Coordinates of C-alpha atoms in Angstrom, one line a residue:
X1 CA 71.0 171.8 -28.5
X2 CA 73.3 169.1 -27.6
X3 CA 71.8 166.6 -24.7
X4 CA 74.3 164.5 -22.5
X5 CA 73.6 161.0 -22.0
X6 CA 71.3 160.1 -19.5
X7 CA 69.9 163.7 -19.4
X8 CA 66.1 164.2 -20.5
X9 CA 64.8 166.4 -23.1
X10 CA 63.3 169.3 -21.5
X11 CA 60.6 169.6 -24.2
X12 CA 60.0 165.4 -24.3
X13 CA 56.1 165.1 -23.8
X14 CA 55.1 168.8 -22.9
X15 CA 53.3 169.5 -26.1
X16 CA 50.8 166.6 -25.8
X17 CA 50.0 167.2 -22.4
X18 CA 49.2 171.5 -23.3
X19 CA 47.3 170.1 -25.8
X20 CA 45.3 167.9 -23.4
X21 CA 44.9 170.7 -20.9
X22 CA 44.0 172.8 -23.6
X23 CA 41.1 170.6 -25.5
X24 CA 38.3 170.8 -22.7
X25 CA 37.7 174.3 -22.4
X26 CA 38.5 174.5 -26.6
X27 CA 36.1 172.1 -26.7
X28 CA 33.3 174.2 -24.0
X29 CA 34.1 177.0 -26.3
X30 CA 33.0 175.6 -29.6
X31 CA 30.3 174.2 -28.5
X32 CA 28.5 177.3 -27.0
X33 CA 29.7 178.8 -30.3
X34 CA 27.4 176.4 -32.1
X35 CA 24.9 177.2 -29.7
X36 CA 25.0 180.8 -30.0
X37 CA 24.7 180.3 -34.4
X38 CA 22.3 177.6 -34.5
X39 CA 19.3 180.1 -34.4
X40 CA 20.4 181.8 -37.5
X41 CA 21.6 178.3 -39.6
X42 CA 18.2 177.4 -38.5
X43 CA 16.5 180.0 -40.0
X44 CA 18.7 180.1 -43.4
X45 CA 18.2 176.5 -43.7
X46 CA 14.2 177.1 -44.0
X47 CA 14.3 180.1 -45.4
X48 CA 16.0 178.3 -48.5
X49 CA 13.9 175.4 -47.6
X50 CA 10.8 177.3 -49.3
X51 CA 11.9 176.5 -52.9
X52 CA 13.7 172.9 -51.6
X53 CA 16.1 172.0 -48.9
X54 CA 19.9 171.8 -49.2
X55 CA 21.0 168.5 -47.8
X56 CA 24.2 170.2 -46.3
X57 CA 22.4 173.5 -44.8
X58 CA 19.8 170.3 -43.6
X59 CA 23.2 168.5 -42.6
X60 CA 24.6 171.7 -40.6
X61 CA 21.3 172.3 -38.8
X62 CA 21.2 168.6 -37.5
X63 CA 24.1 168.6 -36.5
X64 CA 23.8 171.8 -34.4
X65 CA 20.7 170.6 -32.6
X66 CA 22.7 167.1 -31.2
X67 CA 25.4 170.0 -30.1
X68 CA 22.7 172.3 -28.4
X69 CA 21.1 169.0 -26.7
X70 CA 24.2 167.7 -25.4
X71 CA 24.6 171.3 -23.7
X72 CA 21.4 170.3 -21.5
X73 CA 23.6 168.3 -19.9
X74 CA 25.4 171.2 -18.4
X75 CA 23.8 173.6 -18.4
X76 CA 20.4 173.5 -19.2
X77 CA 18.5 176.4 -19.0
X78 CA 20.9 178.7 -21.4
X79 CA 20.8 175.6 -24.0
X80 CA 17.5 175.0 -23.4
X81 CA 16.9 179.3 -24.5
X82 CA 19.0 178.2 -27.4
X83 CA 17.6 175.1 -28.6
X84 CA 13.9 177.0 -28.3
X85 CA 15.2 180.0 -29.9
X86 CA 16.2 177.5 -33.0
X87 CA 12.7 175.9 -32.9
X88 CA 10.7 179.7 -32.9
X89 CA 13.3 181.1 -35.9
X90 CA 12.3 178.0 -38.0
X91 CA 8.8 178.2 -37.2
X92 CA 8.8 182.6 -37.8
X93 CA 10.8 181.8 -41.0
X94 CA 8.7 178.4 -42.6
X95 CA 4.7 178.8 -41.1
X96 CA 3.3 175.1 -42.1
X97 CA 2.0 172.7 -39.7
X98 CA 4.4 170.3 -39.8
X99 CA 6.8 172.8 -38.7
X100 CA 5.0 173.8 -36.3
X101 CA 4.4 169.8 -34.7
X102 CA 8.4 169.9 -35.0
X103 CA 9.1 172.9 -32.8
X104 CA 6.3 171.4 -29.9
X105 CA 8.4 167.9 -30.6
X106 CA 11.5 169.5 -29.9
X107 CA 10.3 171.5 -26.5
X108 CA 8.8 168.1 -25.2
X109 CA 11.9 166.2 -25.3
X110 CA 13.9 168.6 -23.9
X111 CA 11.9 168.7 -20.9
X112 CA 11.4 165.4 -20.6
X113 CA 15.4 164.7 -21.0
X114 CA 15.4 168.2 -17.8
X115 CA 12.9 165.8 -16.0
X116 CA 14.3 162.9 -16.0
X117 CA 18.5 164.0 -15.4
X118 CA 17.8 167.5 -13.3
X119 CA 16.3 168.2 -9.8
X120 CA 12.8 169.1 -9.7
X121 CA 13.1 173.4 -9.7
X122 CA 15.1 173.2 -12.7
X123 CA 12.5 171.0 -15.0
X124 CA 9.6 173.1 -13.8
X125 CA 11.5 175.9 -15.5
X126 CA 12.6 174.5 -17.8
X127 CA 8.7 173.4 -18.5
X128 CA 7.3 176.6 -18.4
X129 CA 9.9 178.0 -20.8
X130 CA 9.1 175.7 -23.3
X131 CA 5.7 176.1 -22.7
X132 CA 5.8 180.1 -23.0
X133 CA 8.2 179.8 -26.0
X134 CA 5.9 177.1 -28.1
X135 CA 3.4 179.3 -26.7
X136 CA 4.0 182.7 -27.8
X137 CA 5.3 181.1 -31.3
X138 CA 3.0 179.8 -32.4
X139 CA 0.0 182.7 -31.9
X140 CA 2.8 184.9 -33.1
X141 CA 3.9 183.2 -36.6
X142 CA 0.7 180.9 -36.9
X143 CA 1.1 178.0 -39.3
X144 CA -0.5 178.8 -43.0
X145 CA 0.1 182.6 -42.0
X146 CA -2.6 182.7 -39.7
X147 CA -5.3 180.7 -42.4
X148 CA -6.3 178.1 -44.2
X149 CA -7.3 178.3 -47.9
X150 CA -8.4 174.8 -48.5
X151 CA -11.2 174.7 -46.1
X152 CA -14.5 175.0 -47.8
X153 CA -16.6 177.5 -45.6
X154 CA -18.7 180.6 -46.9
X155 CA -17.4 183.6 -48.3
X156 CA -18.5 185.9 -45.8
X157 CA -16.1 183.9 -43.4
X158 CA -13.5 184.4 -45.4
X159 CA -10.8 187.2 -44.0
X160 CA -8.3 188.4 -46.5
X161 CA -9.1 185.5 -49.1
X162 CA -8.9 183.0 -46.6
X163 CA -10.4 180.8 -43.7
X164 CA -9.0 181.3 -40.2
X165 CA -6.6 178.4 -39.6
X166 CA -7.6 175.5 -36.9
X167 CA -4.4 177.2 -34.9
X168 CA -5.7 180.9 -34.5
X169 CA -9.7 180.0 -34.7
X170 CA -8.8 177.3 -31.7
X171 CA -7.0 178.8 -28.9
X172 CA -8.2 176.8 -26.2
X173 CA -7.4 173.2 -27.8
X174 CA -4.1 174.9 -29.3
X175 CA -3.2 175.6 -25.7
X176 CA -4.4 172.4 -24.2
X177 CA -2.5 170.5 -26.7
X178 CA 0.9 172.2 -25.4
X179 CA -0.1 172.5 -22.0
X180 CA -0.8 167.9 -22.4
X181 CA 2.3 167.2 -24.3
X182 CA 4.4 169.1 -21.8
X183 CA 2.9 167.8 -18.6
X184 CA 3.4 164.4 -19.9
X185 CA 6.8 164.5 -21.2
X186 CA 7.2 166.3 -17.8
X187 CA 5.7 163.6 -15.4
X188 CA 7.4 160.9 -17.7
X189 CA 10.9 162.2 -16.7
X190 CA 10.1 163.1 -13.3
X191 CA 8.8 159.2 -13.0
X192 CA 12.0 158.4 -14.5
X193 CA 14.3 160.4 -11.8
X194 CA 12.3 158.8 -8.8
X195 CA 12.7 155.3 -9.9
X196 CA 16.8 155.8 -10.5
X197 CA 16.7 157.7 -6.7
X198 CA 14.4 155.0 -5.2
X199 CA 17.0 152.5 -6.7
X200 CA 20.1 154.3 -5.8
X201 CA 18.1 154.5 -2.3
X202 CA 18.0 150.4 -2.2
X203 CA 21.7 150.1 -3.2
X204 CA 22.6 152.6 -0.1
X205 CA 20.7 150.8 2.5
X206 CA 21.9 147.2 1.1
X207 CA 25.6 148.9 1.5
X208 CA 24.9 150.1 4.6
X209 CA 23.2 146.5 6.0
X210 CA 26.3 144.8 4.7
X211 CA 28.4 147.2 6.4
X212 CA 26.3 146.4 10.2
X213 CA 26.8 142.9 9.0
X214 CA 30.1 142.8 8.7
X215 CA 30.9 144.6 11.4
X216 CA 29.1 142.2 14.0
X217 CA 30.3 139.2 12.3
X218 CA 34.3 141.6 13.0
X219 CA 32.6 141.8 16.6
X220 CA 32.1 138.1 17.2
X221 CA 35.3 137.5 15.4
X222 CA 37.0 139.5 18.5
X223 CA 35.1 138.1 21.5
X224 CA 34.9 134.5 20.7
X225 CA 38.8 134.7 20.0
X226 CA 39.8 136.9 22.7
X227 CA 36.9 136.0 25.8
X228 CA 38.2 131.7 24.6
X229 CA 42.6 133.8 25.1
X230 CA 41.5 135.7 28.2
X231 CA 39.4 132.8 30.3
X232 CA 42.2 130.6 29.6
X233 CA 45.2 133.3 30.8
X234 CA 43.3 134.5 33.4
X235 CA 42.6 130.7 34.9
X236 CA 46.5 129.7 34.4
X237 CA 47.4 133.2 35.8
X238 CA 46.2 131.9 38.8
X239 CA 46.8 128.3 39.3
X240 CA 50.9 129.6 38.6
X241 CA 50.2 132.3 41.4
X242 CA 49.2 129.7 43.7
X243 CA 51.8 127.1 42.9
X244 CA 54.6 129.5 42.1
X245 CA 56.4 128.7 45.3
X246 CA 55.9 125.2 45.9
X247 CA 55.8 123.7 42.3
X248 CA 57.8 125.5 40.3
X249 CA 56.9 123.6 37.2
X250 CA 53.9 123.2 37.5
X251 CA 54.0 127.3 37.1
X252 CA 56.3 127.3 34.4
X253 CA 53.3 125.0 33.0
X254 CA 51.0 128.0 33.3
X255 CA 53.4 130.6 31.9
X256 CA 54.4 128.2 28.9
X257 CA 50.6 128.5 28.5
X258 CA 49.7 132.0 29.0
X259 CA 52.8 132.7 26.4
X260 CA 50.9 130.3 23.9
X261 CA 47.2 131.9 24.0
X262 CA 48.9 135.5 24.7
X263 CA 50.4 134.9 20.8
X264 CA 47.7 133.1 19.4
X265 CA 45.1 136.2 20.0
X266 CA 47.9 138.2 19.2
X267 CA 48.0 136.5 15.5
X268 CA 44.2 136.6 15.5
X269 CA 44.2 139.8 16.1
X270 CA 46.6 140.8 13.3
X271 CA 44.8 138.8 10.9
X272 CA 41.5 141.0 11.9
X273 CA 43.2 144.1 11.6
X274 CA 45.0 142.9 8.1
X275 CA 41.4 142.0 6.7
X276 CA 39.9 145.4 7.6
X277 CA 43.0 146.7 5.7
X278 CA 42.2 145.3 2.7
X279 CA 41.5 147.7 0.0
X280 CA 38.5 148.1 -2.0
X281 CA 38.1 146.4 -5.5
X282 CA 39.0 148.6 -7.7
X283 CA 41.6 150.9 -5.1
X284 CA 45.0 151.7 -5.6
X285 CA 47.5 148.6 -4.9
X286 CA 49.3 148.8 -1.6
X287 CA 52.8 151.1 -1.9
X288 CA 56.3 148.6 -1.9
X289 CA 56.7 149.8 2.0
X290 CA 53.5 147.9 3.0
X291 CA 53.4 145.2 4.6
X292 CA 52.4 142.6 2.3
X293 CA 52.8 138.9 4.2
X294 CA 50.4 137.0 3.7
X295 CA 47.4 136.3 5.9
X296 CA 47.3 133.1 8.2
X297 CA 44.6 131.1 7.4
X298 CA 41.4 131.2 9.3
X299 CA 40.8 129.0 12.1
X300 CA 38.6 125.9 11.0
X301 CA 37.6 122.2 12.7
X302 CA 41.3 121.4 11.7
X303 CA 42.6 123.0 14.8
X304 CA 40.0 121.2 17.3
X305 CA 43.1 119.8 18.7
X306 CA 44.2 123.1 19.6
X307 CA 41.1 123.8 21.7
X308 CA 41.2 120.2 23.8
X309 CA 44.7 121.0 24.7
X310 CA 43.9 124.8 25.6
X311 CA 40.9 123.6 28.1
X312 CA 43.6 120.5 29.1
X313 CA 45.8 123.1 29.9
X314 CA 43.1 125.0 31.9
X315 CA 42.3 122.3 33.7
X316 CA 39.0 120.7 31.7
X317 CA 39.6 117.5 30.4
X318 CA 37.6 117.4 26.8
X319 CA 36.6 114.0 25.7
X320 CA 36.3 113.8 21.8
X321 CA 33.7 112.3 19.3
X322 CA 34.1 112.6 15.8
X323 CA 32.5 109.7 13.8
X324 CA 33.2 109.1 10.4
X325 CA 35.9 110.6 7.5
X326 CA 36.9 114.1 8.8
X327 CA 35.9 115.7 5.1
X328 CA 36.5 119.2 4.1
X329 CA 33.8 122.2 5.0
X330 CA 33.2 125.5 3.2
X331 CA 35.3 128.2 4.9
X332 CA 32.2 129.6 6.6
X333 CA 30.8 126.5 8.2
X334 CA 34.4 125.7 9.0
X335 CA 35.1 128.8 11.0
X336 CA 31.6 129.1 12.5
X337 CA 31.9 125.9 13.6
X338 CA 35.2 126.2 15.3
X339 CA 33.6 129.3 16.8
X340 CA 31.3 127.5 18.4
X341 CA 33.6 125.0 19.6
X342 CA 35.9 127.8 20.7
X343 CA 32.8 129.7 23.3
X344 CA 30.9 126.8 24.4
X345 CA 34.5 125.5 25.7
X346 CA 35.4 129.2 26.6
X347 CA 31.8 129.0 29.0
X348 CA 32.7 125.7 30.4
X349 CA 36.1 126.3 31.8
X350 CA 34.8 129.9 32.9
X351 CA 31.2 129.1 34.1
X352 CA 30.7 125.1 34.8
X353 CA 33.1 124.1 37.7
X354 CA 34.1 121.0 35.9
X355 CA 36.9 118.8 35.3
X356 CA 35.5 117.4 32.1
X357 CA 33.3 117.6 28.8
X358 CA 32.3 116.2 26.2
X359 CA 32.3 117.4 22.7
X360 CA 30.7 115.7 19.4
X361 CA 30.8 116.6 16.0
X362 CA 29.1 114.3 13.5
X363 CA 29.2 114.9 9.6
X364 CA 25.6 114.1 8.4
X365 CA 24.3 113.6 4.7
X366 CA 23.3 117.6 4.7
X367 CA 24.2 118.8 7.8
X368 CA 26.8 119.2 10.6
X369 CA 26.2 118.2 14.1
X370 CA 28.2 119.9 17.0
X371 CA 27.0 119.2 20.4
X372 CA 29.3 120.3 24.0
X373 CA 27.9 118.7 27.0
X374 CA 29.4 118.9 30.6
X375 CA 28.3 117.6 34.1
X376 CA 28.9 121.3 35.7
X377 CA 26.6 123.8 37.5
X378 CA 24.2 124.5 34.9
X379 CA 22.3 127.6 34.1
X380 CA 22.9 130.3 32.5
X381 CA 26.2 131.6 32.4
X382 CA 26.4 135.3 34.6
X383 CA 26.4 138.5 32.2
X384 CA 25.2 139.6 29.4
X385 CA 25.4 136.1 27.5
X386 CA 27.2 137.5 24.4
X387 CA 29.0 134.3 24.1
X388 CA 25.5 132.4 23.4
X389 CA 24.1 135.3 21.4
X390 CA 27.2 134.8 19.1
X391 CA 27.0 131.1 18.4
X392 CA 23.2 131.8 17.9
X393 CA 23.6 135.1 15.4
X394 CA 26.5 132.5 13.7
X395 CA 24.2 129.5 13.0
X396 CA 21.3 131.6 11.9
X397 CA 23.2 133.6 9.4
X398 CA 24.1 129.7 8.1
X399 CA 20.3 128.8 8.6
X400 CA 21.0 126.1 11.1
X401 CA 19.6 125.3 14.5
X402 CA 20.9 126.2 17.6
X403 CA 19.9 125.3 21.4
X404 CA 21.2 126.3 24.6
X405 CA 20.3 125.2 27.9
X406 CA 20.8 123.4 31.0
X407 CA 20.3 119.5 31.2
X408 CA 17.6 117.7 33.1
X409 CA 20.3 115.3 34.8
X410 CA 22.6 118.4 35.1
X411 CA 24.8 120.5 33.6
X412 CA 24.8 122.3 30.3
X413 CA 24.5 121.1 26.6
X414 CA 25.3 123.4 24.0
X415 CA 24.2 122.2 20.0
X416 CA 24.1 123.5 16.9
X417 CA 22.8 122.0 13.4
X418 CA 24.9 123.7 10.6
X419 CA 23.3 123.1 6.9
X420 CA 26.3 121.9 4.6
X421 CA 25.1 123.1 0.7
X422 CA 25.4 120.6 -2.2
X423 CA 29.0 121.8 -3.4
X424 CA 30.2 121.4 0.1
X425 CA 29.6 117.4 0.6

């Protein structure tokens, strides 16, 4: 058949993937085959193991058993009937002792593998199974045929020409000595399960106290940016209310301003919402239609500026002290302390009733020093105080100090005491 150009095959690449829609169950089917033969390669490989084993019947058998066991995986009671119906056919077909310590081998792995990978009902089964199977073997097709002609005991103990072997003339040890091996193998895989689910436990509730984590450090993100946007709109709202009328610039002043902090929570906000976009390591990258501009930086002592001219413009005149070389911060001590900055402002042109304030930040040998003091009211400001709980929760998670608190000679003094690390001076 002739193709055009720029027409496909119709054919192109439909074999490979029948084939791999085909393999699995191909795959599920052969092995449950192997399952379903391994009891009778089993016993033709010991039945010609009497006068000497064949290395590939030996071969074939091995290599059955890893196929059986790798069925425990999915399901494991039918392979577990399979893999003990392989153990009892060579134990019927070849009665030594070493045979039989194979067959009890076998059964205790297998449940100890159930114990340790399966829920609790299914090892149990799978336990007493084994046990039953090993069980019923062994009395049934007792190693040495049921005696033991080496042992040197009297003649009239003999039965048939021989002594009773230690495997019928001991029941109760014989059945102890099952019962032992697959308890142990049992409590050994069930230990094993419980210390993965106490672990997997852990990882769950460290997930889950990262997520509480970050979503009150998203919560203190959103008041101290939008109560700092709000106090300042709200207090210029009303100064160009008043004036409006009689000094027409002055309320242009306040509009000019209001526009300002309106778009700067605006493009906090976005920035917020942008982060809790961001997809998971690992996820699928964002489709060509997304919006993918990049982020604005995060707010840091760089823009203090920005702050003394927002309280300027709300009427709060902020009088600056920032000794020494203005160095660079980590990003976390950066933003927390413009936080900081940004409330303790936020409360003084909202709660103090003062024209001025001062504000000092002071870059110590292992520490950063950020103190807001104004000659205001004092007290407490009215509410529920999120503002202070936020600058607290912020310098705690940095393991700094942080005080709050009216001043003896009036007003209120806000400080905070951020550790910088080694890398970070």
């Amino acid at each position: 058949m002739d193709i055009e150009a720029g027409q496909a095959a119709p054919e192109q690449g439909r074999g490979p993937r029948v084939a791999g829609r085909l393999w699995p169950p191909v795959r599920t089917g052969l092995a449950w085959s192997g399952a379903v033969v391994y009891p009778f390669v089993t016993y033709v490989t010991f039945d010609h193991g009497q006068q000497g084993f064949e290395i590939l019947m030996v071969l074939a058998s091995v290599a059955l058993t890893a196929v059986v066991a790798a069925l425990l995986r999915r399901r494991p009671l039918p392979a577990l009937v399979f893999l003990l119906l392989g153990a009892v056919t060579a134990t019927m077909e070849m009665r030594k002792t070493e045979v039989s310590y194979l067959q009890i081998f076998v059964g205790v792995c297998a449940v100890g593998y159930l114990a340790a990978t399966r829920p609790r009902r299914t090892s149990v089964a799978a336990a007493l199974m084994a046990f039953t199977a090993q069980l019923l073997s062994l009395f049934a097709f007792p190693p040495d045929g049921g005696c033991d002609p080496t042992a040197g005991v009297p003649p009239k103990s003999m039965v048939n020409g021989c002594a009773p072997s230690g495997w019928v003339s001991n029941n109760g040890e014989t059945v102890a000595f099952i019962a032992v091996a697959l308890i142990a193998a049992w409590m050994v895989g069930s230990s094993s399960r419980e210390r993965r689910a106490h672990a997997e436990a852990l990882r769950s509730q460290a997930t889950a106290r990262a997520i509480t984590a970050e979503r009150l450090r998203i919560a203190r993100e959103l008041h101290d940016m939008i109560a700092h946007s709000i106090g300042v709109i709200a207090i210029q709202a009303g100064v160009g209310s008043r004036v409006i009328e009689t000094q027409p610039a002055e309320a242009r002043n306040a509009l000019t301003t209001i526009e300002t902090a309106s778009r700067e929570t605006l493009a906090g906000l976005r920035r917020t919402l942008v982060a809790l976009r961001k997809p998971e390591p690992g996820a699928e990258p964002a489709s060509s239609h997304e919006d993918l501009t990049p982020r604005e930086p995060a707010p840091g002592l760089a823009d203090i500026d920005r702050l003394v001219a927002s309280a300027l413009d709300a009427g709060v005149r902020v009088e600056l002290r920032w000794p020494g070389g203005r160095e660079p911060l980590p990003a976390d001590i950066d933003l927390a302390a413009f936080r900081i900055l940004q409330e303790a402002l936020t409360n003084v042109v909202r709660h103090a009733g003062t024209e001025s304030c001062r504000v000092s930040v002071e870059r110590r040998a292992a520490e950063l020093s950020i103190e807001i003091e104004d000659g205001g009211r004092g007290g407490l400001p009215a509410g529920t105080g999120f503002g202070l709980v936020g600058m607290r929760e912020r310098v705690a998670l940095l393991h700094g100090r942080f005080t709050a608190g009216p001043r003896p000679e009036g007003g209120f003094r806000v400080a905070a005491l951020l550790p910088v690390p080694e890398e970070g001076r």
